mmCIF file of C-alpha atoms and ligand atoms in Angstrom:
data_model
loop_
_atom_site.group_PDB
_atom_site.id
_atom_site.type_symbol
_atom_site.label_atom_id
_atom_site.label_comp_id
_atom_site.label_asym_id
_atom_site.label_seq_id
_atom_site.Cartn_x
_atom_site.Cartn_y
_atom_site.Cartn_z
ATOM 1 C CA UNK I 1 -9.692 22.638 -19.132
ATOM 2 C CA UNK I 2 -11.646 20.515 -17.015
ATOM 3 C CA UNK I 3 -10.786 16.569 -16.621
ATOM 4 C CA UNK I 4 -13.153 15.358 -19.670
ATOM 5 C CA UNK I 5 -11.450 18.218 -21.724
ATOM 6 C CA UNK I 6 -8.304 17.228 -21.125
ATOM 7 C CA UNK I 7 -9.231 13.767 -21.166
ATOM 8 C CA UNK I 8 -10.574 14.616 -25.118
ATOM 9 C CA UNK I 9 -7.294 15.772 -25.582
ATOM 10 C CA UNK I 10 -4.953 13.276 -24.313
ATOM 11 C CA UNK I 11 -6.722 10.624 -26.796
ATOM 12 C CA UNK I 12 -6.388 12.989 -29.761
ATOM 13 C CA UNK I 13 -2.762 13.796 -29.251
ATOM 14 C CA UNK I 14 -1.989 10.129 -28.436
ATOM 15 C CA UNK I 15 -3.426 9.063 -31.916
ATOM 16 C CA UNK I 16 -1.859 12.717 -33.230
ATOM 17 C CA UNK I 17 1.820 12.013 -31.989
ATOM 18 C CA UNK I 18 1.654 7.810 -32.741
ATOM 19 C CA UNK I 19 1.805 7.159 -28.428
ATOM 20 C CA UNK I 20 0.648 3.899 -26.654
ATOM 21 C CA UNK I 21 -0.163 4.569 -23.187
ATOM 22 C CA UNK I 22 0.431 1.921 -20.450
ATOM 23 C CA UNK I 23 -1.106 2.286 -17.036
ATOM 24 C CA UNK I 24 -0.030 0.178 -13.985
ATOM 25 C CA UNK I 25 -3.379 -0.776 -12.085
ATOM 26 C CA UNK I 26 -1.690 1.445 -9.100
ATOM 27 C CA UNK I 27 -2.861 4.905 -10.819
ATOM 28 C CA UNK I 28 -6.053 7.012 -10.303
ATOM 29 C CA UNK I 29 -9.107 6.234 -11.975
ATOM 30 C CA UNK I 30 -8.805 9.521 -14.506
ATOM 31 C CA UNK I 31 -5.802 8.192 -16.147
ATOM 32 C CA UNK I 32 -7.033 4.194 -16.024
ATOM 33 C CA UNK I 33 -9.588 6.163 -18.712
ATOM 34 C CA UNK I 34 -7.018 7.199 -21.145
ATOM 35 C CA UNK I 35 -4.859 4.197 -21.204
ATOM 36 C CA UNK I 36 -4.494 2.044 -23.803
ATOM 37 C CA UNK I 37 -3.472 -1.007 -21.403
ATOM 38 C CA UNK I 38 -3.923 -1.156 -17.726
ATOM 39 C CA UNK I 39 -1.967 -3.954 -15.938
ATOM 40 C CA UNK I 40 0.242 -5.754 -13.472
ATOM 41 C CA UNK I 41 4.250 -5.474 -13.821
ATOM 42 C CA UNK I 42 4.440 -8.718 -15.710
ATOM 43 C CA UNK I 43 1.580 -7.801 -18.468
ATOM 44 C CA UNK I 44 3.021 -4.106 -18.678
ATOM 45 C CA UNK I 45 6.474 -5.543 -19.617
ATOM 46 C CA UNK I 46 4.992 -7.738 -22.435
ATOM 47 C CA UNK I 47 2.009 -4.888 -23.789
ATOM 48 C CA UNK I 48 4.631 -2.578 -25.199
ATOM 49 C CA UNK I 49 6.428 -4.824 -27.113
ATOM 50 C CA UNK I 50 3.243 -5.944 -29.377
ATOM 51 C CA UNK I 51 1.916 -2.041 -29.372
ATOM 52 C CA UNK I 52 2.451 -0.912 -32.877
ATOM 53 C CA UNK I 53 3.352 2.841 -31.819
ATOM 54 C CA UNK I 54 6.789 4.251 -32.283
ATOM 55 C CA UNK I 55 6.180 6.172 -28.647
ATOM 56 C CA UNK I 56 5.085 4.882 -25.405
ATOM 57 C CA UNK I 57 4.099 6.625 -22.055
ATOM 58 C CA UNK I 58 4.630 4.263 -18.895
ATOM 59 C CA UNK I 59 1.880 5.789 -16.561
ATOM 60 C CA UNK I 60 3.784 3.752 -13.330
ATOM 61 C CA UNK I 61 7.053 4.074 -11.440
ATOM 62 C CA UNK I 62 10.710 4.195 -13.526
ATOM 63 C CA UNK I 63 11.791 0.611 -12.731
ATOM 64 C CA UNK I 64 8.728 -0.094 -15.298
ATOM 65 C CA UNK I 65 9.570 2.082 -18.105
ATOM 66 C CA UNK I 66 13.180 0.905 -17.969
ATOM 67 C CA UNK I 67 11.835 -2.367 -18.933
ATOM 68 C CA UNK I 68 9.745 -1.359 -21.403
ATOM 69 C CA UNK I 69 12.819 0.128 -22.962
ATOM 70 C CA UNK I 70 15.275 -3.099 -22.572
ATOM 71 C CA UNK I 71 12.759 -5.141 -24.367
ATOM 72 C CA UNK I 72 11.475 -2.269 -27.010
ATOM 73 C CA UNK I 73 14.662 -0.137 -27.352
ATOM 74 C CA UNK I 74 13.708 1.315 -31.029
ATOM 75 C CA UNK I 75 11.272 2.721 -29.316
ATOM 76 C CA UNK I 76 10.883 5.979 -27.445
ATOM 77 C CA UNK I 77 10.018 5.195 -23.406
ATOM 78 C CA UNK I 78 8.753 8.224 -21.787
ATOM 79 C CA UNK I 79 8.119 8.356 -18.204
ATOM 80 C CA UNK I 80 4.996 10.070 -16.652
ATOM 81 C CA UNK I 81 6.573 11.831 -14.222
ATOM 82 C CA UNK I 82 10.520 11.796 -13.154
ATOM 83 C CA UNK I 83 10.039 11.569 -9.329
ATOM 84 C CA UNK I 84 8.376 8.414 -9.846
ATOM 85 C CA UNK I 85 10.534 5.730 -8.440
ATOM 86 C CA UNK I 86 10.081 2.856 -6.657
ATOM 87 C CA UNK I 87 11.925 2.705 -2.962
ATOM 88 C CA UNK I 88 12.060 -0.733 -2.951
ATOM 89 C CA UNK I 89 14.121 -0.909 -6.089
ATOM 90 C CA UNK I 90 16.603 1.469 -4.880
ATOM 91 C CA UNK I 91 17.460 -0.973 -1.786
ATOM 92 C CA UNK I 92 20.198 -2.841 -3.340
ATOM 93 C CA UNK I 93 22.802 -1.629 -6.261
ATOM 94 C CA UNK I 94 24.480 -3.712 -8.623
ATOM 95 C CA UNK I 95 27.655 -3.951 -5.891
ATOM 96 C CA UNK I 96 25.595 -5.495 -3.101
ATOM 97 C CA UNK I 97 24.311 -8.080 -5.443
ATOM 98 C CA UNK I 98 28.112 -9.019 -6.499
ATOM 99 C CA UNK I 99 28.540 -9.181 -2.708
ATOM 100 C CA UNK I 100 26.090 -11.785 -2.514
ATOM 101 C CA UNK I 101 27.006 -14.098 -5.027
ATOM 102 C CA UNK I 102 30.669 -14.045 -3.634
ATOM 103 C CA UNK I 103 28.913 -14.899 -0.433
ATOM 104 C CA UNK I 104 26.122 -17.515 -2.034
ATOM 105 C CA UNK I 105 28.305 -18.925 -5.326
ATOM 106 C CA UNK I 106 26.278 -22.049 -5.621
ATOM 107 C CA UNK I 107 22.890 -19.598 -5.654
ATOM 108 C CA UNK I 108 20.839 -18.450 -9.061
ATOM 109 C CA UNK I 109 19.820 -14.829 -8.209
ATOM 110 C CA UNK I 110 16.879 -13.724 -8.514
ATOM 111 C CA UNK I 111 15.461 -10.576 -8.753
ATOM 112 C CA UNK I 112 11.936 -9.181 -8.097
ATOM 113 C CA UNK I 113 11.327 -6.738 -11.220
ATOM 114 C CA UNK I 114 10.783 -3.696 -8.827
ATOM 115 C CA UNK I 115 15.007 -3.344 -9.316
ATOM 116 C CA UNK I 116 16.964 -1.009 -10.986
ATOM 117 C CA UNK I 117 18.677 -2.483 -14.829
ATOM 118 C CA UNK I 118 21.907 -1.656 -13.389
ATOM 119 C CA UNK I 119 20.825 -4.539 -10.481
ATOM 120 C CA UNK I 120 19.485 -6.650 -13.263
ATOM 121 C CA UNK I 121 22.529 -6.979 -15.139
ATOM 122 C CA UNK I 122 23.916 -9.499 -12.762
ATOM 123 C CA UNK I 123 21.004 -11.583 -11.935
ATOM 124 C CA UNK I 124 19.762 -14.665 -13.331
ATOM 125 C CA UNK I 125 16.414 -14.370 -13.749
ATOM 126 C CA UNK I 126 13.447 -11.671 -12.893
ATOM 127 C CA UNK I 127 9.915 -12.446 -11.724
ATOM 128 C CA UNK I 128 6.896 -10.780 -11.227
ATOM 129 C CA UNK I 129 4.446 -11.388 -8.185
ATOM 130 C CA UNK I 130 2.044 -13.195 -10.923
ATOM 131 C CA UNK I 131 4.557 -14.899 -12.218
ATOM 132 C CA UNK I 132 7.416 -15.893 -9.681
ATOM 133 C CA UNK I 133 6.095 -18.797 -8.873
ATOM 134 C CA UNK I 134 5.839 -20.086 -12.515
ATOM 135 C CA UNK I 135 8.772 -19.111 -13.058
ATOM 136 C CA UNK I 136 10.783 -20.446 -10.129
ATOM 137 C CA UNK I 137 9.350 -23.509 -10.262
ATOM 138 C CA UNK I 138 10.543 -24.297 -13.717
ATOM 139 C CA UNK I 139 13.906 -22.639 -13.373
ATOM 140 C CA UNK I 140 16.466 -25.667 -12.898
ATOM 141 C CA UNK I 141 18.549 -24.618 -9.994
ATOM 142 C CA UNK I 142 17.635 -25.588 -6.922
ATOM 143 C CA UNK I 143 19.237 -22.811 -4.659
ATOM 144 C CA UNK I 144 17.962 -19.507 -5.372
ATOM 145 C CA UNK I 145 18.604 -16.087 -3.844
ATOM 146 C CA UNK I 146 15.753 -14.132 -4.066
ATOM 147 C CA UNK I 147 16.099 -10.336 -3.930
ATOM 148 C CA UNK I 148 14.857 -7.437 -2.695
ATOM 149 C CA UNK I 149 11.430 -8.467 -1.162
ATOM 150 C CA UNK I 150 11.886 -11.129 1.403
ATOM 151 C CA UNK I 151 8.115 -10.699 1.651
ATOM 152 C CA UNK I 152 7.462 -12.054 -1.836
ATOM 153 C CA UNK I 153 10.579 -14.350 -1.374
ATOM 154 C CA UNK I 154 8.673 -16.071 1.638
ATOM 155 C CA UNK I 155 5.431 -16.378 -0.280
ATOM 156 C CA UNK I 156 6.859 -17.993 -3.456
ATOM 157 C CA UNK I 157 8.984 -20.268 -0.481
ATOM 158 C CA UNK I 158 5.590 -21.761 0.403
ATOM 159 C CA UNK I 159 4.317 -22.941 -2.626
ATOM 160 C CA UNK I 160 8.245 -24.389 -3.651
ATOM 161 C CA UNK I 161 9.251 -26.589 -1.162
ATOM 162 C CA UNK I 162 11.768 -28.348 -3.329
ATOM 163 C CA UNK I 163 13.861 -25.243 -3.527
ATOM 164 C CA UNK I 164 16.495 -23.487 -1.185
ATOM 165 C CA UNK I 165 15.872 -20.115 -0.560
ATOM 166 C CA UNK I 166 18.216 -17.196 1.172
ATOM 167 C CA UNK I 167 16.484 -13.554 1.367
ATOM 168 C CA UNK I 168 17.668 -10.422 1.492
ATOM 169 C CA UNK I 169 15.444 -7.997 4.400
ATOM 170 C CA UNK I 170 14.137 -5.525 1.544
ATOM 171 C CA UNK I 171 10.568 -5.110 0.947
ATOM 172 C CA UNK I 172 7.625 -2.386 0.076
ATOM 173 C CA UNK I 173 7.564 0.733 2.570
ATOM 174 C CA UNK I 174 3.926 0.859 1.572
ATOM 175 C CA UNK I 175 2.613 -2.795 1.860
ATOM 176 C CA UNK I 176 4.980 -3.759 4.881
ATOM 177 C CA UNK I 177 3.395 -0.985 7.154
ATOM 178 C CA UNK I 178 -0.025 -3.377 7.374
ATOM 179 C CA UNK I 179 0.112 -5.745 10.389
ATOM 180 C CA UNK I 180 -1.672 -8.701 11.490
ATOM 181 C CA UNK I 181 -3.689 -6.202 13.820
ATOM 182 C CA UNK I 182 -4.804 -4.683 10.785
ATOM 183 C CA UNK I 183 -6.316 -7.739 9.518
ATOM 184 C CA UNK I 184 -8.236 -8.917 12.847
ATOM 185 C CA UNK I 185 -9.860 -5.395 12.931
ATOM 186 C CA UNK I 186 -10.663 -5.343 9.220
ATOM 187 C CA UNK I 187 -12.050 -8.853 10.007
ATOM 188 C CA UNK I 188 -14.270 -7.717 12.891
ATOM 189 C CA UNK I 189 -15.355 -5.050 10.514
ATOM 190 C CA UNK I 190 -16.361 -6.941 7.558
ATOM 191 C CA UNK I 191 -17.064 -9.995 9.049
ATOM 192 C CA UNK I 192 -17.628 -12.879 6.039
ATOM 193 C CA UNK I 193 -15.926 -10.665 3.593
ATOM 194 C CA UNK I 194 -12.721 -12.009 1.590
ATOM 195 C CA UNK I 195 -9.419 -10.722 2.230
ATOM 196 C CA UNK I 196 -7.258 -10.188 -0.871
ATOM 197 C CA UNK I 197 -3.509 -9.691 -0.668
ATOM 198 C CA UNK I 198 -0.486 -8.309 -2.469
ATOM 199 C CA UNK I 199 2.388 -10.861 -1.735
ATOM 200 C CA UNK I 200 4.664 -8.073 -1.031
ATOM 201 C CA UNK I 201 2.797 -7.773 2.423
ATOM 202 C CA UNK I 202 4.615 -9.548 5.523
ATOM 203 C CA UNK I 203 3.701 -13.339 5.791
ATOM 204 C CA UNK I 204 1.407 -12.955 8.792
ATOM 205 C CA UNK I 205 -0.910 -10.607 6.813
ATOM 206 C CA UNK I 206 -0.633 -13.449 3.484
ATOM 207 C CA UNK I 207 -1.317 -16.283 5.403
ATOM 208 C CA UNK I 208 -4.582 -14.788 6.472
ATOM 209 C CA UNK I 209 -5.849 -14.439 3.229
ATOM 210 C CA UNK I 210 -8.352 -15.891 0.798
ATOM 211 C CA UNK I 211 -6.333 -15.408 -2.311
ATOM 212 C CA UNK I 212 -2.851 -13.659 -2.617
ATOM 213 C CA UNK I 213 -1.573 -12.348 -6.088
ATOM 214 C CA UNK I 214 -0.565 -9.602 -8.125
ATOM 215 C CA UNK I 215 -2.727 -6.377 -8.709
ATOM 216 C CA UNK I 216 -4.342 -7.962 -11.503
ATOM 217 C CA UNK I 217 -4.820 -11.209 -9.888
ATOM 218 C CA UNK I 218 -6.737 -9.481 -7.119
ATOM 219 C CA UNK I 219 -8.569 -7.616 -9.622
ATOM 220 C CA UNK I 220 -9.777 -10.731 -11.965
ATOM 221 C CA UNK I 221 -10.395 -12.647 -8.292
ATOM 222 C CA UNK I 222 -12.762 -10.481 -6.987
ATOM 223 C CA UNK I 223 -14.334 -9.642 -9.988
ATOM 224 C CA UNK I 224 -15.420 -13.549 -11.083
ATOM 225 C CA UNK I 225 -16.135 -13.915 -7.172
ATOM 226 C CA UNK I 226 -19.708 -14.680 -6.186
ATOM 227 C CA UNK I 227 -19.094 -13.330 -2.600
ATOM 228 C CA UNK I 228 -20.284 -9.729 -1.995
ATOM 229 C CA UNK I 229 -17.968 -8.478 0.109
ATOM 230 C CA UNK I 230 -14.075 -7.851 -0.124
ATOM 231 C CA UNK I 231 -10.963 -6.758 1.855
ATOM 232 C CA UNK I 232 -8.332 -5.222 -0.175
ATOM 233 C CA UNK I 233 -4.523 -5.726 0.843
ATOM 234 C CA UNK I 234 -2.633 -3.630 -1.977
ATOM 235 C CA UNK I 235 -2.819 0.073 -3.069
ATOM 236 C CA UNK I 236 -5.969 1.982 -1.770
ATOM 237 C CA UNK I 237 -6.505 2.452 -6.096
ATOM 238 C CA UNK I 238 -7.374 -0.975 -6.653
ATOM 239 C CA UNK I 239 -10.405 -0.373 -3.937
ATOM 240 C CA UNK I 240 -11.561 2.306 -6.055
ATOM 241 C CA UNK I 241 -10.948 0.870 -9.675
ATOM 242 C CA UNK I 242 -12.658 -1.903 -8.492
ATOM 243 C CA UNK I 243 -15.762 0.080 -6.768
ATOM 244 C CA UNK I 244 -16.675 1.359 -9.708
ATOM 245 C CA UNK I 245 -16.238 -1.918 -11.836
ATOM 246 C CA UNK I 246 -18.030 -3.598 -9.422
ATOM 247 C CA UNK I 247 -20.812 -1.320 -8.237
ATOM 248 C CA UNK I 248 -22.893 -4.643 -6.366
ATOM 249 C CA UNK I 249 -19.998 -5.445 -4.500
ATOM 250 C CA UNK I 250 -18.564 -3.815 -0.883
ATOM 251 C CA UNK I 251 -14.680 -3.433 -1.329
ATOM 252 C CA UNK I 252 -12.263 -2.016 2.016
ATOM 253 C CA UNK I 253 -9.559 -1.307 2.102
ATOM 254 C CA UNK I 254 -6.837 -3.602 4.701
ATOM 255 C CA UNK I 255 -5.346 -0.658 6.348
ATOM 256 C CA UNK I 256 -5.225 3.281 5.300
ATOM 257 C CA UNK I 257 -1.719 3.478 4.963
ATOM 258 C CA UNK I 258 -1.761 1.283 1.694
ATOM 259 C CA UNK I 259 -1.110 4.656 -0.329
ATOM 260 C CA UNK I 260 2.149 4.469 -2.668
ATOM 261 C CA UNK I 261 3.166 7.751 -3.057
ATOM 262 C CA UNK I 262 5.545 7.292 -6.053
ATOM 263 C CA UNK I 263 2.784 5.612 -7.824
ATOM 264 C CA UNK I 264 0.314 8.751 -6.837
ATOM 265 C CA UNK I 265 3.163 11.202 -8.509
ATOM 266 C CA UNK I 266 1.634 11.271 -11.422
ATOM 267 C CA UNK I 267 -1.323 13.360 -12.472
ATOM 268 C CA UNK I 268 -3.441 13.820 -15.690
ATOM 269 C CA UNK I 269 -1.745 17.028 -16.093
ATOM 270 C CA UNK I 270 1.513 15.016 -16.048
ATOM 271 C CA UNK I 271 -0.106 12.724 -19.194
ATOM 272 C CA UNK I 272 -1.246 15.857 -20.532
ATOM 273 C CA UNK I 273 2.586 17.495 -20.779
ATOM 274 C CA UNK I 274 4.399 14.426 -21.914
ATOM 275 C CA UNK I 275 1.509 13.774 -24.798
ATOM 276 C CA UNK I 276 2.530 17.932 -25.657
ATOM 277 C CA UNK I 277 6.079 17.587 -25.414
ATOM 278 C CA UNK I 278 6.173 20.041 -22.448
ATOM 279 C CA UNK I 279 7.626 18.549 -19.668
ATOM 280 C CA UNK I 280 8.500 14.756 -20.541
ATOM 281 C CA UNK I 281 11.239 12.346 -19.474
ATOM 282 C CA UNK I 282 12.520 9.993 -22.126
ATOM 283 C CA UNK I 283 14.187 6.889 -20.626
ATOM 284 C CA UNK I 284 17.671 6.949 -21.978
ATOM 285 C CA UNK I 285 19.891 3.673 -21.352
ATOM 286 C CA UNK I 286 23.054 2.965 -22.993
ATOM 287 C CA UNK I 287 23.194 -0.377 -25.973
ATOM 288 C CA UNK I 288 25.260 -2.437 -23.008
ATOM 289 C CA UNK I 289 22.803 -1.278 -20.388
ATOM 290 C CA UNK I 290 19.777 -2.485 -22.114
ATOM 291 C CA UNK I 291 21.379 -5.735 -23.647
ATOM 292 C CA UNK I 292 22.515 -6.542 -20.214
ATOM 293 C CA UNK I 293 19.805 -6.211 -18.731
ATOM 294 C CA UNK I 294 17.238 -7.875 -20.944
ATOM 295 C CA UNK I 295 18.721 -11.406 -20.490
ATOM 296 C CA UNK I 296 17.102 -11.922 -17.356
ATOM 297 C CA UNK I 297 14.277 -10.282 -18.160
ATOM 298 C CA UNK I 298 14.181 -12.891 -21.581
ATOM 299 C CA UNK I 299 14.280 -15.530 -18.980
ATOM 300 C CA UNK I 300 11.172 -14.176 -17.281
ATOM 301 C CA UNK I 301 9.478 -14.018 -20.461
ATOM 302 C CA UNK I 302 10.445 -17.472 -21.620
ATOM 303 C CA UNK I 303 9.395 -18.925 -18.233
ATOM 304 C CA UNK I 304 6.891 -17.029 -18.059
ATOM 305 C CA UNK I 305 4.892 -17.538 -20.543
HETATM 306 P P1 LIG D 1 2.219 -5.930 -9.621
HETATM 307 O O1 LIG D 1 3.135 -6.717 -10.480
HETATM 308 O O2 LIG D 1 1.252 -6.748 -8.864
HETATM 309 O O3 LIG D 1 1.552 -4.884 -10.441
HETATM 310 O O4 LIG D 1 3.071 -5.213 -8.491
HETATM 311 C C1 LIG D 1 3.842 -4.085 -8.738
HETATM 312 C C2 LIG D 1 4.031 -3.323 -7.537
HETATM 313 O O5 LIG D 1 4.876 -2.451 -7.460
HETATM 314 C C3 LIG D 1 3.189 -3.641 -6.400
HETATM 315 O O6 LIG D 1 3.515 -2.854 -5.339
HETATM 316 FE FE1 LIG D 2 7.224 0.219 -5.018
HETATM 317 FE FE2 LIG D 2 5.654 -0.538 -3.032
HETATM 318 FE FE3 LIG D 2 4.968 1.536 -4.512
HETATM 319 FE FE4 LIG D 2 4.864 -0.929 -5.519
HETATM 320 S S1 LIG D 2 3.625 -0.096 -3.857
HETATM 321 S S2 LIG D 2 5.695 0.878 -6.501
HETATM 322 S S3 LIG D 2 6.642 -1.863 -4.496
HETATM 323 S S4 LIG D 2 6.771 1.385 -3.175
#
């Protein structure tokens, strides 16, 4: 089979076996093509509860199909391919974060969404990088601890000066490698072109941007833009999905060592085998599990908007 055959048969077994498939932004362009939704963290979350399938395949990393199941749990989460975690949610456990709050007791935690449920449980609230600061802003306490990504953390500090923040040092292997080096060089490069950035990189890469958001921030930004030319701070797939959206425009990519390799794990082939029934995880938590852990995610919805 070649990739428009299996392509062909992807969409006929997804209609065939009742499956909605979601697609974080992060994944090659062959699956983008099959997907029923392609999105952010925050719009992923929210897609799967209005899809009217009784099956749905998170094309992503397994911090996202765990939500999907917390806030859809009669329905059957698969995910695309098992060894498709995210590092950065495997920083902290559910211990550390009781740690904290012994240490912080006046603090709301909150948690970044790229966390594990069993973290979630005992936070207060989750955000999203396209919604944190939304959210945040209209949560009432005033001293938060923000957790994993002190990158994020120190972004969303910016923009809330009325709150008190404490961080914890966790953060994205893949967008923390790109330095402020990397952005004078891409600058000398691409001189007059924008530079678009994931707030997950470190603050002196962010505050040298035109316009910092999530993936599909970045996306919808340079897309409505009327500048030609573009410097992309996130996954090198965003460069590419938006390349070929785009063809007028010039996109580069900030540094070549924006490549997540758990969000690269999966593969048509994977899509292929889970749509069969071949090779397929389904995302199995226990009733106290997901009921524990959807409370803050409600509050991110509620907040969220
Ligand atoms: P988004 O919410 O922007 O999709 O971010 C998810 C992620 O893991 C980025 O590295
Ligand atoms: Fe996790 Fe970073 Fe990959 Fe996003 S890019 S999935 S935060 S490792």
């Amino acid at each position: 089979m070649n990739v428009r055959e299996m392509q062909d048969e992807i969409m006929r077994l997804k209609k065939e076996n009742d499956f909605c498939i979601l697609v974080h932004a992060y994944q090659s362009h062959d699956i983008v093509e099959v997907a029923d939704y392609v999105g952010d963290s925050y719009g992923l979350s929210l897609k799967a509860k209005e899809a009217p399938q009784k099956n749905i395949l998170m094309c992503g990393v397994r911090f996202m199909a765990q939500v999907v199941k917390s806030l859809s749990p009669d329905k059957n989460v698969y995910l695309s391919n098992s060894m498709a975690g995210c590092p950065m949610a495997e920083q902290l456990t559910r211990e550390d974060v009781l740690r904290f709050k012994e240490k912080y007791p006046d603090h709301a935690v909150c948690a970044y969404i790229n966390t594990t449920s069993e973290l979630k449980t005992v936070c207060d609230v989750i955000v999203t990088s396209s919604s944190a600061v939304e959210i945040l802003k209209k949560y009432p306490a005033k001293k938060i601890l923000f957790i994993p990504d002190c990158n994020l953390g120190r972004w969303v500090q910016e923009q809330l000066p009325e709150k008190e923040f404490e961080f914890y040092s966790g953060g994205c292997p893949t967008h923390t490698r790109v330095t402020a080096a990397d952005v004078e060089k891409a600058k000398k490069e691409h001189p007059g072109a924008e530079l678009l950035v994931h707030p997950e990189c470190r603050w002196e890469v962010v505050k040298e941007a035109d316009y910092v958001g999530s993936t599909t921030g970045i996306m919808a930004y340079a897309k409505k833009s009327d500048k030609k030319d573009f410097i992309i701070g996130t996954e090198q797939a965003i460069v590419q999905h938006l390349q070929f959206e785009c063809p007028d425009k010039n996109f580069y990519l900030l540094s070549e060592e924006l490549v997540c390799k758990n969000m690269k794990a999966t593969t048509l082939v994977d899509v292929y085998n889970c749509l069969t029934g071949k090779i397929r995880e389904e995302i199995v938590m226990s009733d106290e599990l997901i009921n524990d852990s959807l409370k803050p995610i409600e509050k991110m919805v509620e907040l969220g908007g």
